[in-house]
Short mmCIF file of C-alpha atoms in Angstrom, two decimals:
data_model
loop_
_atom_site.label_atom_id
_atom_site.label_comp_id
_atom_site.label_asym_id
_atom_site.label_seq_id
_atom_site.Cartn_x
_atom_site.Cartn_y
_atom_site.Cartn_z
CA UNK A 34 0.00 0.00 0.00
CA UNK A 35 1.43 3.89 -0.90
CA UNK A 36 0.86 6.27 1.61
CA UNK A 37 -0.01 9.84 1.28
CA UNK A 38 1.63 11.19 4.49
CA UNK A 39 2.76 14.64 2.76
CA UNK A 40 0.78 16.43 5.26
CA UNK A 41 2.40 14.57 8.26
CA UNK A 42 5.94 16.18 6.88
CA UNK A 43 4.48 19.63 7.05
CA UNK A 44 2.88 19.10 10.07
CA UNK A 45 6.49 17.56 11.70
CA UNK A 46 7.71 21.45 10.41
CA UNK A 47 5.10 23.35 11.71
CA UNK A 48 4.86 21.92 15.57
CA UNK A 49 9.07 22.09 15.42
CA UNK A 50 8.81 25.42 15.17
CA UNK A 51 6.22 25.79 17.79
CA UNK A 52 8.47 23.56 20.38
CA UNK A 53 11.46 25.99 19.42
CA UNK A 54 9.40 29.14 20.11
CA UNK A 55 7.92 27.20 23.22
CA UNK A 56 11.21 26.92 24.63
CA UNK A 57 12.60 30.29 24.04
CA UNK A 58 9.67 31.67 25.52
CA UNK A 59 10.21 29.85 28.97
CA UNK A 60 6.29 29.55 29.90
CA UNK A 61 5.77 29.65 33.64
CA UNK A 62 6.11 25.77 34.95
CA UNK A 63 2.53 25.19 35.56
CA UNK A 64 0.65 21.62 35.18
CA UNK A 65 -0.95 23.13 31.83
CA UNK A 66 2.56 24.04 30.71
CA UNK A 67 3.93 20.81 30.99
CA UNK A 68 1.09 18.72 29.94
CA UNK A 69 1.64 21.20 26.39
CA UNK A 70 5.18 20.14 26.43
CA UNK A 71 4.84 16.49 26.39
CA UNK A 72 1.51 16.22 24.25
CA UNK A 73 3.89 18.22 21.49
CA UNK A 74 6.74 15.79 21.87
CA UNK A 75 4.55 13.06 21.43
CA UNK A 76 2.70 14.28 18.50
CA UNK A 77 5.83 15.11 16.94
CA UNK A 78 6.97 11.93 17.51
CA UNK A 79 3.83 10.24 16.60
CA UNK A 80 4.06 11.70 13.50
CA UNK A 81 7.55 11.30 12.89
CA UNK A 82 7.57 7.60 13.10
CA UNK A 83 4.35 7.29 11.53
CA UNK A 84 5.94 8.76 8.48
CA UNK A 85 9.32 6.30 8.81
CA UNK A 86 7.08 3.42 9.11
CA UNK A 87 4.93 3.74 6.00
CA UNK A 88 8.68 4.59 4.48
CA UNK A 89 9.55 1.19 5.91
CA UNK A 90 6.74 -0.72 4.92
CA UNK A 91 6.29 0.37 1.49
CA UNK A 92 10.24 -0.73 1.35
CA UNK A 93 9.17 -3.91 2.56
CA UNK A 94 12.16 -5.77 0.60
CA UNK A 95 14.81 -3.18 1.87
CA UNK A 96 14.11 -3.06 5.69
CA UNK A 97 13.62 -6.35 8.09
CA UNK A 98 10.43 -7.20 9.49
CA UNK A 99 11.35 -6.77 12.63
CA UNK A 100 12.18 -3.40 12.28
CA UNK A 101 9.09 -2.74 10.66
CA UNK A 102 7.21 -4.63 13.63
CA UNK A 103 9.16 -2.58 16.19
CA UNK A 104 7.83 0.84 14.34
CA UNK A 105 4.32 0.17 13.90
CA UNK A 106 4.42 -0.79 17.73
CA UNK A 107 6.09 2.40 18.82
CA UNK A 108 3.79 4.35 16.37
CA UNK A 109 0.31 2.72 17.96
CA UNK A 110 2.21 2.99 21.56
CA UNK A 111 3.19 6.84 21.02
CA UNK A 112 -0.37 7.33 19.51
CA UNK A 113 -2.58 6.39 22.75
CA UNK A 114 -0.10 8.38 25.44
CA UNK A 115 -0.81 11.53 23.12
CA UNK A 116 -4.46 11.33 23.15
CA UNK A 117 -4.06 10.61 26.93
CA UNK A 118 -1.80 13.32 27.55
CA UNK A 119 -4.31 15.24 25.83
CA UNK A 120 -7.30 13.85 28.53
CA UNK A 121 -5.28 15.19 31.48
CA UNK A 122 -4.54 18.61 29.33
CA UNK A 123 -8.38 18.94 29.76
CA UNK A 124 -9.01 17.85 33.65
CA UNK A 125 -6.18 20.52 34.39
CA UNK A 126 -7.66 23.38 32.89
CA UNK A 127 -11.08 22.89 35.19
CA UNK A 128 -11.17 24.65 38.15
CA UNK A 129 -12.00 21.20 40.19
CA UNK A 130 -10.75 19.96 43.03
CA UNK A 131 -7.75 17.69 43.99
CA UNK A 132 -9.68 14.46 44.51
CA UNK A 133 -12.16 14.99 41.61
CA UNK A 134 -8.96 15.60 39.24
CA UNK A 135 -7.42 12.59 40.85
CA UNK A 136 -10.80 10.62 40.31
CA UNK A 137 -10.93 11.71 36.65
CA UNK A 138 -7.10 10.91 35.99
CA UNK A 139 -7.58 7.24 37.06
CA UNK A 140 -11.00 7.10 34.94
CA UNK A 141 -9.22 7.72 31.76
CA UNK A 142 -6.14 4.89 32.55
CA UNK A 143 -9.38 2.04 31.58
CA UNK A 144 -9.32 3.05 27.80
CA UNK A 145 -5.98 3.79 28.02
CA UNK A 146 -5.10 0.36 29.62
CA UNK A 147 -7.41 -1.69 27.54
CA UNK A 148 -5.80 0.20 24.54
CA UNK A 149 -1.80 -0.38 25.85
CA UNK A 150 -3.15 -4.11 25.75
CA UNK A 151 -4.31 -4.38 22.21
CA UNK A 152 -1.05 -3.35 21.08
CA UNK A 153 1.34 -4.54 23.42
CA UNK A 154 -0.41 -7.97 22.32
CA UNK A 155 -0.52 -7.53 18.50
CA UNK A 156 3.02 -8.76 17.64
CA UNK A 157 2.00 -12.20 19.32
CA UNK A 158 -1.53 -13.01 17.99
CA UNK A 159 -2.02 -10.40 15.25
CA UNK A 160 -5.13 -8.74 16.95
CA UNK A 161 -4.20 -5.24 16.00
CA UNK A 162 -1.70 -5.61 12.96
CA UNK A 163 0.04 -8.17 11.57
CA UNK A 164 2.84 -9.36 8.42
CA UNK A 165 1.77 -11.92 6.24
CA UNK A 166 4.61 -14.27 4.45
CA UNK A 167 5.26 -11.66 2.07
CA UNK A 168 6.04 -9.05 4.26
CA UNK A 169 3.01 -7.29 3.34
CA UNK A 170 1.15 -5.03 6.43
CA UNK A 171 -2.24 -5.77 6.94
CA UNK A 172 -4.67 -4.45 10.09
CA UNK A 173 -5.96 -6.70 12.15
CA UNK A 174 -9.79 -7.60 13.43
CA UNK A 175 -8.69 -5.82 16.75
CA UNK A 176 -8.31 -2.15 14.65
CA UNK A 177 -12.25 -1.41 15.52
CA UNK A 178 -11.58 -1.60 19.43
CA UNK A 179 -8.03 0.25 19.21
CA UNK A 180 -10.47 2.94 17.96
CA UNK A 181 -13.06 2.62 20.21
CA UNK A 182 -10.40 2.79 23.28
CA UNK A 183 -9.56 6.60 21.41
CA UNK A 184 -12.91 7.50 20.70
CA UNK A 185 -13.82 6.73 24.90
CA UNK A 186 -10.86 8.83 25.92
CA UNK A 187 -12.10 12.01 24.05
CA UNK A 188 -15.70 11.12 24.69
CA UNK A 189 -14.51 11.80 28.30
CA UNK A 190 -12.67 14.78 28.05
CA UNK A 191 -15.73 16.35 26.11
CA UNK A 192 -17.76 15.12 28.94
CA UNK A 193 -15.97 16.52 31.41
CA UNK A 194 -15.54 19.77 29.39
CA UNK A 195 -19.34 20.04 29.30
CA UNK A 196 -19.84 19.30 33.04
CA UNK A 197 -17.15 21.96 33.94
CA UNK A 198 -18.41 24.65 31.02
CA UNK A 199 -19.04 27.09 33.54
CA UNK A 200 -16.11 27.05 34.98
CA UNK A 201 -14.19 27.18 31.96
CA UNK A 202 -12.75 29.81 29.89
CA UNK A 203 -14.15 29.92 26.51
CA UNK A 204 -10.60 29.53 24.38
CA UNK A 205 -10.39 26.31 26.53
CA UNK A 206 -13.75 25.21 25.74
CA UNK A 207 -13.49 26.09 21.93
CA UNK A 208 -10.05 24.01 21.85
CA UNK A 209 -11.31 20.89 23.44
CA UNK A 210 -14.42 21.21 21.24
CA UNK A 211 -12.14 21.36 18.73
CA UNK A 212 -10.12 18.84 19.51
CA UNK A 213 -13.21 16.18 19.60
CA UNK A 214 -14.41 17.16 16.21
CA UNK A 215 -11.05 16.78 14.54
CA UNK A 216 -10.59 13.60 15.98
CA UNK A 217 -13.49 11.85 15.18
CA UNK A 218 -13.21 13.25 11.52
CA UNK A 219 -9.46 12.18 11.21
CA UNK A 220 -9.77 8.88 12.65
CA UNK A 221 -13.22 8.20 10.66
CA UNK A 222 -11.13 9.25 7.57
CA UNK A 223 -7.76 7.06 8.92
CA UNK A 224 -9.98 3.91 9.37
CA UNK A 225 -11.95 3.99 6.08
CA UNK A 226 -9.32 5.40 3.96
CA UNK A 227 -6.10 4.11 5.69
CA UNK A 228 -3.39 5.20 2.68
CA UNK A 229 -4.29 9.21 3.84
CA UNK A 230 -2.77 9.90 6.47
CA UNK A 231 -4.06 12.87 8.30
CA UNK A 232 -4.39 12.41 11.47
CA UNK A 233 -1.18 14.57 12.79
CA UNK A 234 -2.48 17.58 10.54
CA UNK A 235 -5.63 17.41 12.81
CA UNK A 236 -3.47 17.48 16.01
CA UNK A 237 -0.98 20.20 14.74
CA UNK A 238 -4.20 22.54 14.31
CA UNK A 239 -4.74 22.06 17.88
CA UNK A 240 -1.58 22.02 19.03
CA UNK A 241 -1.80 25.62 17.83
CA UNK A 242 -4.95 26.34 19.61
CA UNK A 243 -3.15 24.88 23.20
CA UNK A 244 -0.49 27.58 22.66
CA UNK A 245 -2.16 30.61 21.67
CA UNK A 246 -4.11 29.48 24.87
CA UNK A 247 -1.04 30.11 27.16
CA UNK A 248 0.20 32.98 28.90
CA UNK A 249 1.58 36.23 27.17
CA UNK A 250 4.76 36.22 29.17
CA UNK A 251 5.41 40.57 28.58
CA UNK A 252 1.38 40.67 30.82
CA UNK A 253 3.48 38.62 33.68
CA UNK A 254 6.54 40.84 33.46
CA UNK A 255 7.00 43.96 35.24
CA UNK A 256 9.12 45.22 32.41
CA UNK A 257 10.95 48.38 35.00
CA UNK A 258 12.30 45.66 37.24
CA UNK A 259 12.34 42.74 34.88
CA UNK A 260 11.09 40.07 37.38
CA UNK A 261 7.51 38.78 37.01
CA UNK A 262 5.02 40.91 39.03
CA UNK A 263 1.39 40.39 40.87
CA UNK A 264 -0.56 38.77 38.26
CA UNK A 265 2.04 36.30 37.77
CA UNK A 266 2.18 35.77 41.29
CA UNK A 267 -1.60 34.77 41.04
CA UNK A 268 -0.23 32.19 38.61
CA UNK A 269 2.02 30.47 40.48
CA UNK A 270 0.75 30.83 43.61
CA UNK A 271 -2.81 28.31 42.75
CA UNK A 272 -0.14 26.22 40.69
CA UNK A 273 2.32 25.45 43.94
CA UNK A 274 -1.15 25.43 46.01
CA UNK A 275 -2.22 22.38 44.19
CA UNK A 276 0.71 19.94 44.88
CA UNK A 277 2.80 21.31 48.07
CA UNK A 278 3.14 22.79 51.65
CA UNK A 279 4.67 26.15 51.04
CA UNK A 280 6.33 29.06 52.32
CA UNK A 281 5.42 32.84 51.60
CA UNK A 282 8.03 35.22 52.05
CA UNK A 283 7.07 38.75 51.84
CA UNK A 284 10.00 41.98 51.99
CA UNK A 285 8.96 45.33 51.92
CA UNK A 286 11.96 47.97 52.34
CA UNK A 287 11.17 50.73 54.45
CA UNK A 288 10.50 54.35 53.82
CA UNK A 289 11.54 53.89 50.23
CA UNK A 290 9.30 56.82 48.99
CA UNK A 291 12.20 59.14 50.75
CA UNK A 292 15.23 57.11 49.08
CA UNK A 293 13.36 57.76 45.73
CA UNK A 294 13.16 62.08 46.74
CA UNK A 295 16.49 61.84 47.48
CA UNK A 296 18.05 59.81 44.35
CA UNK A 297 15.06 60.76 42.24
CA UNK A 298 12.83 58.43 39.96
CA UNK A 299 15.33 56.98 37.31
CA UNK A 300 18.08 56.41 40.25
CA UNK A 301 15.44 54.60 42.47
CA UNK A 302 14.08 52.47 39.95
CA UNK A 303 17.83 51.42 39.47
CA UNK A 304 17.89 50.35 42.42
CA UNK A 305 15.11 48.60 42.93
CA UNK A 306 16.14 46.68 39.80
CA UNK A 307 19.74 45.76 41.63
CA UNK A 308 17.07 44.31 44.56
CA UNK A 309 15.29 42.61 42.09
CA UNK A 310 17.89 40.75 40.20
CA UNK A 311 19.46 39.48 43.53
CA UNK A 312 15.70 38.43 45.01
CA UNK A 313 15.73 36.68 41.43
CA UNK A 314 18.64 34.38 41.99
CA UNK A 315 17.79 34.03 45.20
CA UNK A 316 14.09 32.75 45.05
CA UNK A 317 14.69 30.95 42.08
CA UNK A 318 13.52 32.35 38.13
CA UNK A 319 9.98 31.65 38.22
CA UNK A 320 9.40 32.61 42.27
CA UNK A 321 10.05 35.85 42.98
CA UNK A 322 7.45 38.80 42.24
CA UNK A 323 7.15 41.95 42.91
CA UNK A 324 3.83 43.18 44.97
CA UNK A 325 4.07 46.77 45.37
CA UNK A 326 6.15 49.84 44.69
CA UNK A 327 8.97 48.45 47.11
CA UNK A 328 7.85 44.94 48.01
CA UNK A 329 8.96 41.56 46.96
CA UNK A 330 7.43 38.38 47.21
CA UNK A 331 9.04 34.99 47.49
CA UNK A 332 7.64 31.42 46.98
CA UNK A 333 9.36 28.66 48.59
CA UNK A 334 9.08 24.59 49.71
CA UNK A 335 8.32 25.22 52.99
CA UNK A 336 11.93 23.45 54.66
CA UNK A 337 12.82 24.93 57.20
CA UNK A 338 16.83 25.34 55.65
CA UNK A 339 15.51 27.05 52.62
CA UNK A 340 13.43 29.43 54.18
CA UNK A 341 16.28 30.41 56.73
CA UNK A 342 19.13 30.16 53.89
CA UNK A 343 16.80 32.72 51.86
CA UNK A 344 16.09 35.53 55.06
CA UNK A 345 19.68 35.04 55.97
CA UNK A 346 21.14 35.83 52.18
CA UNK A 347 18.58 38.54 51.90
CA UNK A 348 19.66 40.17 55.58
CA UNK A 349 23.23 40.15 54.09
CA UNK A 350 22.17 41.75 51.38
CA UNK A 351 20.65 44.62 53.05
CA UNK A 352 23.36 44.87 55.35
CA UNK A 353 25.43 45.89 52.31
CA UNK A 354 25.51 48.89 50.68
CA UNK A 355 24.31 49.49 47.13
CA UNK A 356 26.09 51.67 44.59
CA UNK A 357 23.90 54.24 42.23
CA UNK A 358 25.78 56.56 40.79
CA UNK A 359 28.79 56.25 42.94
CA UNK A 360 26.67 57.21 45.68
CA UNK A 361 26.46 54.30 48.86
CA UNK A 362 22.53 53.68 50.21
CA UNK A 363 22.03 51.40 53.02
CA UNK A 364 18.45 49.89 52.85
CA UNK A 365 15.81 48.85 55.89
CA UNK A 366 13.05 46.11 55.17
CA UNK A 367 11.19 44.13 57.14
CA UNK A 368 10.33 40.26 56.40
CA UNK A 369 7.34 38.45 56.75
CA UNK A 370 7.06 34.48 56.53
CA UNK A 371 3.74 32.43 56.06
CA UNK A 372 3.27 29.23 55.45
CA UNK A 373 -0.05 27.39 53.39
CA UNK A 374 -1.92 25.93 54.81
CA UNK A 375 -1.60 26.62 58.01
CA UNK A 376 -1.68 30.62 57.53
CA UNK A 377 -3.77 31.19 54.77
CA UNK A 378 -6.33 29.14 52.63
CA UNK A 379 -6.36 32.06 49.59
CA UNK A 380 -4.70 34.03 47.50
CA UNK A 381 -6.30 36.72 49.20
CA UNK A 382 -6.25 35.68 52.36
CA UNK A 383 -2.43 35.47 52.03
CA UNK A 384 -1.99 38.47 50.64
CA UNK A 385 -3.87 40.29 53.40
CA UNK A 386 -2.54 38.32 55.96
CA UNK A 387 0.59 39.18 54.48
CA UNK A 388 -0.33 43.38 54.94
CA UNK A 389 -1.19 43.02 58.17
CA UNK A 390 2.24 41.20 59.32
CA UNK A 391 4.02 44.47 57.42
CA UNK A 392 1.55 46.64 59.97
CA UNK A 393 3.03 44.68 62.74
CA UNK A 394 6.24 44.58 61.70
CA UNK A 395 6.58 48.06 60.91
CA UNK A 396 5.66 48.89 64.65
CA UNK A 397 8.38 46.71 66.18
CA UNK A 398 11.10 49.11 63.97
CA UNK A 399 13.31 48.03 60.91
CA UNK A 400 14.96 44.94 59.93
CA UNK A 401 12.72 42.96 61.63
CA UNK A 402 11.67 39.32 60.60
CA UNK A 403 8.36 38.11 61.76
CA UNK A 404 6.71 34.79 61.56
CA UNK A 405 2.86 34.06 61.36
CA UNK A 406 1.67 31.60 64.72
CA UNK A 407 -1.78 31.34 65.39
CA UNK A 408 -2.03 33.78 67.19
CA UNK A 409 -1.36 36.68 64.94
CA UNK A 410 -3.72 34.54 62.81
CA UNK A 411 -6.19 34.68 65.36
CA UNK A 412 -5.60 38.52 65.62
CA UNK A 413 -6.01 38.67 61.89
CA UNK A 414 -9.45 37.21 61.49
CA UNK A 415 -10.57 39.03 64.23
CA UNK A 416 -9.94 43.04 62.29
CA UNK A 417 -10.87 41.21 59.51
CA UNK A 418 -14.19 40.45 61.55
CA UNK A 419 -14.50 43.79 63.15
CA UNK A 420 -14.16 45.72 60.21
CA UNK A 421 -17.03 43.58 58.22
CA UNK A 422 -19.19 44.51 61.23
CA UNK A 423 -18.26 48.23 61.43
CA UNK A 424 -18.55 48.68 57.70
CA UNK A 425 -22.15 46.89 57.88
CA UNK A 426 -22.70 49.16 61.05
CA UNK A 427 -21.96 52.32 59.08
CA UNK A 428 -24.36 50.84 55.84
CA UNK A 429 -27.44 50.44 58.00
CA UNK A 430 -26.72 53.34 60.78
CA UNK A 431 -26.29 51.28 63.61
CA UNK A 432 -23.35 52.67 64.91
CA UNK A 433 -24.97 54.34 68.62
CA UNK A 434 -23.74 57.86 69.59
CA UNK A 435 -24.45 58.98 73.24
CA UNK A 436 -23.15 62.81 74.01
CA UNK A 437 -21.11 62.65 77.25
CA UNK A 438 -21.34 66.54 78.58
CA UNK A 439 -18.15 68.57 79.49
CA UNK A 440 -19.08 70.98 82.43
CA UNK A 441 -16.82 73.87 82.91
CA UNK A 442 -16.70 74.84 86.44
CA UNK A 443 -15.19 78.35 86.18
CA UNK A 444 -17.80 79.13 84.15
CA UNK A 445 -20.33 77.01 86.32
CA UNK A 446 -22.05 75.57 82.90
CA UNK A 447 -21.91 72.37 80.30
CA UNK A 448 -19.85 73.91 77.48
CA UNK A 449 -19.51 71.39 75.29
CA UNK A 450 -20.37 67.38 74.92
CA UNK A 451 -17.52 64.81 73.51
CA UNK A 452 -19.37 61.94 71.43
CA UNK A 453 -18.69 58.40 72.15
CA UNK A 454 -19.37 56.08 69.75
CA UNK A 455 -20.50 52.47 70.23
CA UNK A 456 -20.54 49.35 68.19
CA UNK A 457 -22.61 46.15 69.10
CA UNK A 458 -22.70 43.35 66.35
CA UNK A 459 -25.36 40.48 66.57
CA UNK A 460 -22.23 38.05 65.87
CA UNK A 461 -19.30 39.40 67.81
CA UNK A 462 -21.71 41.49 70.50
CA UNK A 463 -20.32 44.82 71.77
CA UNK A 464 -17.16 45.58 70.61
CA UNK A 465 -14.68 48.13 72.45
CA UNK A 466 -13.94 51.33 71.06
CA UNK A 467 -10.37 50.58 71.99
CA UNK A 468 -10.65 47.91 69.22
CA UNK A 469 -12.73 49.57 66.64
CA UNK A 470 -11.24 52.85 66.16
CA UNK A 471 -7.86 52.08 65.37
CA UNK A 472 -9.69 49.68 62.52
CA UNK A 473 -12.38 52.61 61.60
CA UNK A 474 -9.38 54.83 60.97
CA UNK A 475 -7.94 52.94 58.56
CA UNK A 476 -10.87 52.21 56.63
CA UNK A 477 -11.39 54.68 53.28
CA UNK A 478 -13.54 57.63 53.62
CA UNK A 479 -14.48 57.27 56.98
CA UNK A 480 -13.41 59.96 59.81
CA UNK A 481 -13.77 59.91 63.26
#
């Protein structure tokens, strides 16, 4: 038989060149990322050896049959790991939990099993394939349920794509929807017309789809500092969530607004870049963000020896003086460390958490490294508690206001009243001025 696998050579070109841009680009190491990575290899290599084999076979007379065995079985073999590889592509980009992803995973090795078996069988008893005396290929009766093992793994990625759909962007969506389409036309066209092959031109158009999908790199880049800044924090910070106990470790260098009057704005984003670039090799490339004008962020395995080798190299740092424009500055930061879970459930929660350790810190002096415990947790919840009940207070006017006269005895008469403000909640009951003030003062467009 002649095969027509023209369009497998340009489409062996085409997702080349998307690895080599993929790999220059250095995408952020998330699940999705690397789930991309090796469904590309292995359509690339599905396609390559599907192209050597039908070279082989229709060189029957040049090439030994048990070469030709050997690439038919790799090419079936590569073939069912890249539509699998494709399944969990799908059940990571749903915003489900660990044990349902788990659950899902281990749903999708049946097919995949069952399929591993035909082939892994069909040298022995010719199920799948098999060479007659002449050295001539021909498929076996097993071909239908090779199929059917591929058409059950992306009937089950669809399905879970259209359980998940709200959760879903809609480029993921349209690329799994995609994805089942193509595949059901390819491999209807493969099995009734097995001379065209076509089936790698169908992934490569995906494969395109998956990587116009993935992040812009220069919107994760804060391009003055050139380290990766909050929204690529949010990134990486669900990605180590999913797999790991980590460490957050927050700096924030102190009264930096002044350095900045003093060396002026080009001078003080210098450096803050010289900050940067040493946080970078510190926290590792894809770990270290910055959060605000003058505060870093860094993510770590929470081990106790990394953690203390990073506040340690970062307290040497500052002890050091830094050269702009031959002039020496001396910077003051304090550090913060938090650790998931025990800290913080959220993003949010650990960036907040993470502000209100800077508050405290900030009132002990400079330089100072504090920890989270549970009992600055505790404290945490708590003015996160008061403040929903004051700022519900001040929505329905239930704050109570009794006027405590002054009396002036020189003059013998009240002369003024002071007004003392009270604050019950159903929740937390009364709650002492002492504690609600410094709170209400803090809060936006509220004076007392």
């Amino acid at each position: 038989m002649l095969y027509n696998y023209s369009l497998e050579i340009g489409t062996v070109l085409f997702m080349t060149i998307i690895l080599l841009h993929f790999l220059a680009s250095q995408q952020f190491p998330i699940i999705q990322t690397r789930l991309f990575f090796l469904f590309l290899i292995f359509s690339i290599l599905e396609s390559i050896v599907d192209i050597v084999s039908c070279v082989a076979i229709y060189h029957k007379d040049m090439v030994p049959l048990w070469l030709n065995e050997l690439l038919v079985l790799i090419y079936f073999l590569v073939q069912g790991i890249s539509y699998y590889l494709f399944y969990l592509y799908t059940i990571s980009v749903c915003s489900i939990s660990k044990k349902k992803r788990k659950i899902w995973s281990i749903q999708g090795i049946i097919p995949m099993t069952l399929h591993l078996l035909i082939v892994i069988s069909a040298p022995f008893n010719g199920f799948l394939y098999y060479f007659d005396e002449n050295y001539l290929y021909h498929h076996g009766a097993g071909r239908p349920y090779l199929y059917f093992c591929i058409f059950a793994i992306v009937s089950m990625g669809a399905a879970i794509t259209y359980k998940n759909r709200g959760r879903l962007r809609i480029l993921y969506k349209t690329i799994i929807l995609y994805y089942s389409l193509i595949c059901c036309v390819t491999l209807f066209v493969q099995y009734y017309c097995p001379q065209v092959i076509i089936t790698g031109f169908g992934r490569s158009c995906i494969v395109l789809l998956m990587y116009l999908s993935m992040q812009n790199m220069g919107e994760y880049t804060d391009n003055m500092l050139e380290i990766y800044n909050s929204s690529a924090f949010s990134v990486m910070f669900k990605e180590v969530q999913k797999s790991q106990r980590f460490a957050m470790i927050t700096l924030e260098l102190e009264k930096y607004n002044m350095i900045a009057v003093q060396l002026g704005n080009k001078n003080a984003t210098l450096l803050l870049r010289q900050v940067a670039q040493k946080l970078y090799h510190i926290g590792k490339k894809y770990y270290v963000f910055r959060n605000g004008y003058a505060t870093f962020t860094i993510l770590s395995k929470a081990d106790s020896n990394r953690v203390e080798y990073i506040i340690d190299t970062i307290r040497s740092l500052l002890q050091m003086p830094w050269i702009v424009n031959g002039r020496n500055i001396y910077l003051n930061g304090n550090l913060v460390i938090q650790y998931y879970p025990e800290h913080f459930q959220t993003i949010e929660e650990a960036t907040s958490f993470s502000t209100y350790l800077l508050e405290r810190a900030a009132i002990f002096g400079n330089n100072v490294d504090l920890y989270g415990n549970e009992e600055l947790v505790s404290e945490f919840k708590r003015n996160a508690e008061v403040e929903q009940a004051l700022d519900y207070a001040l929505k329905q006017e239930m704050l109570d206001v009794y006027y405590q006269p002054i009396y002036s005895v020189g003059e013998d008469k009240i002369t003024s009243a002071e007004a003392l403000v009270r604050l019950f909640d159903r929740k937390l009951g009364f709650i002492s001025p002492a504690e609600f003030i410094p709170i209400a003062e803090k809060m936006d467009g509220l004076l007392l």
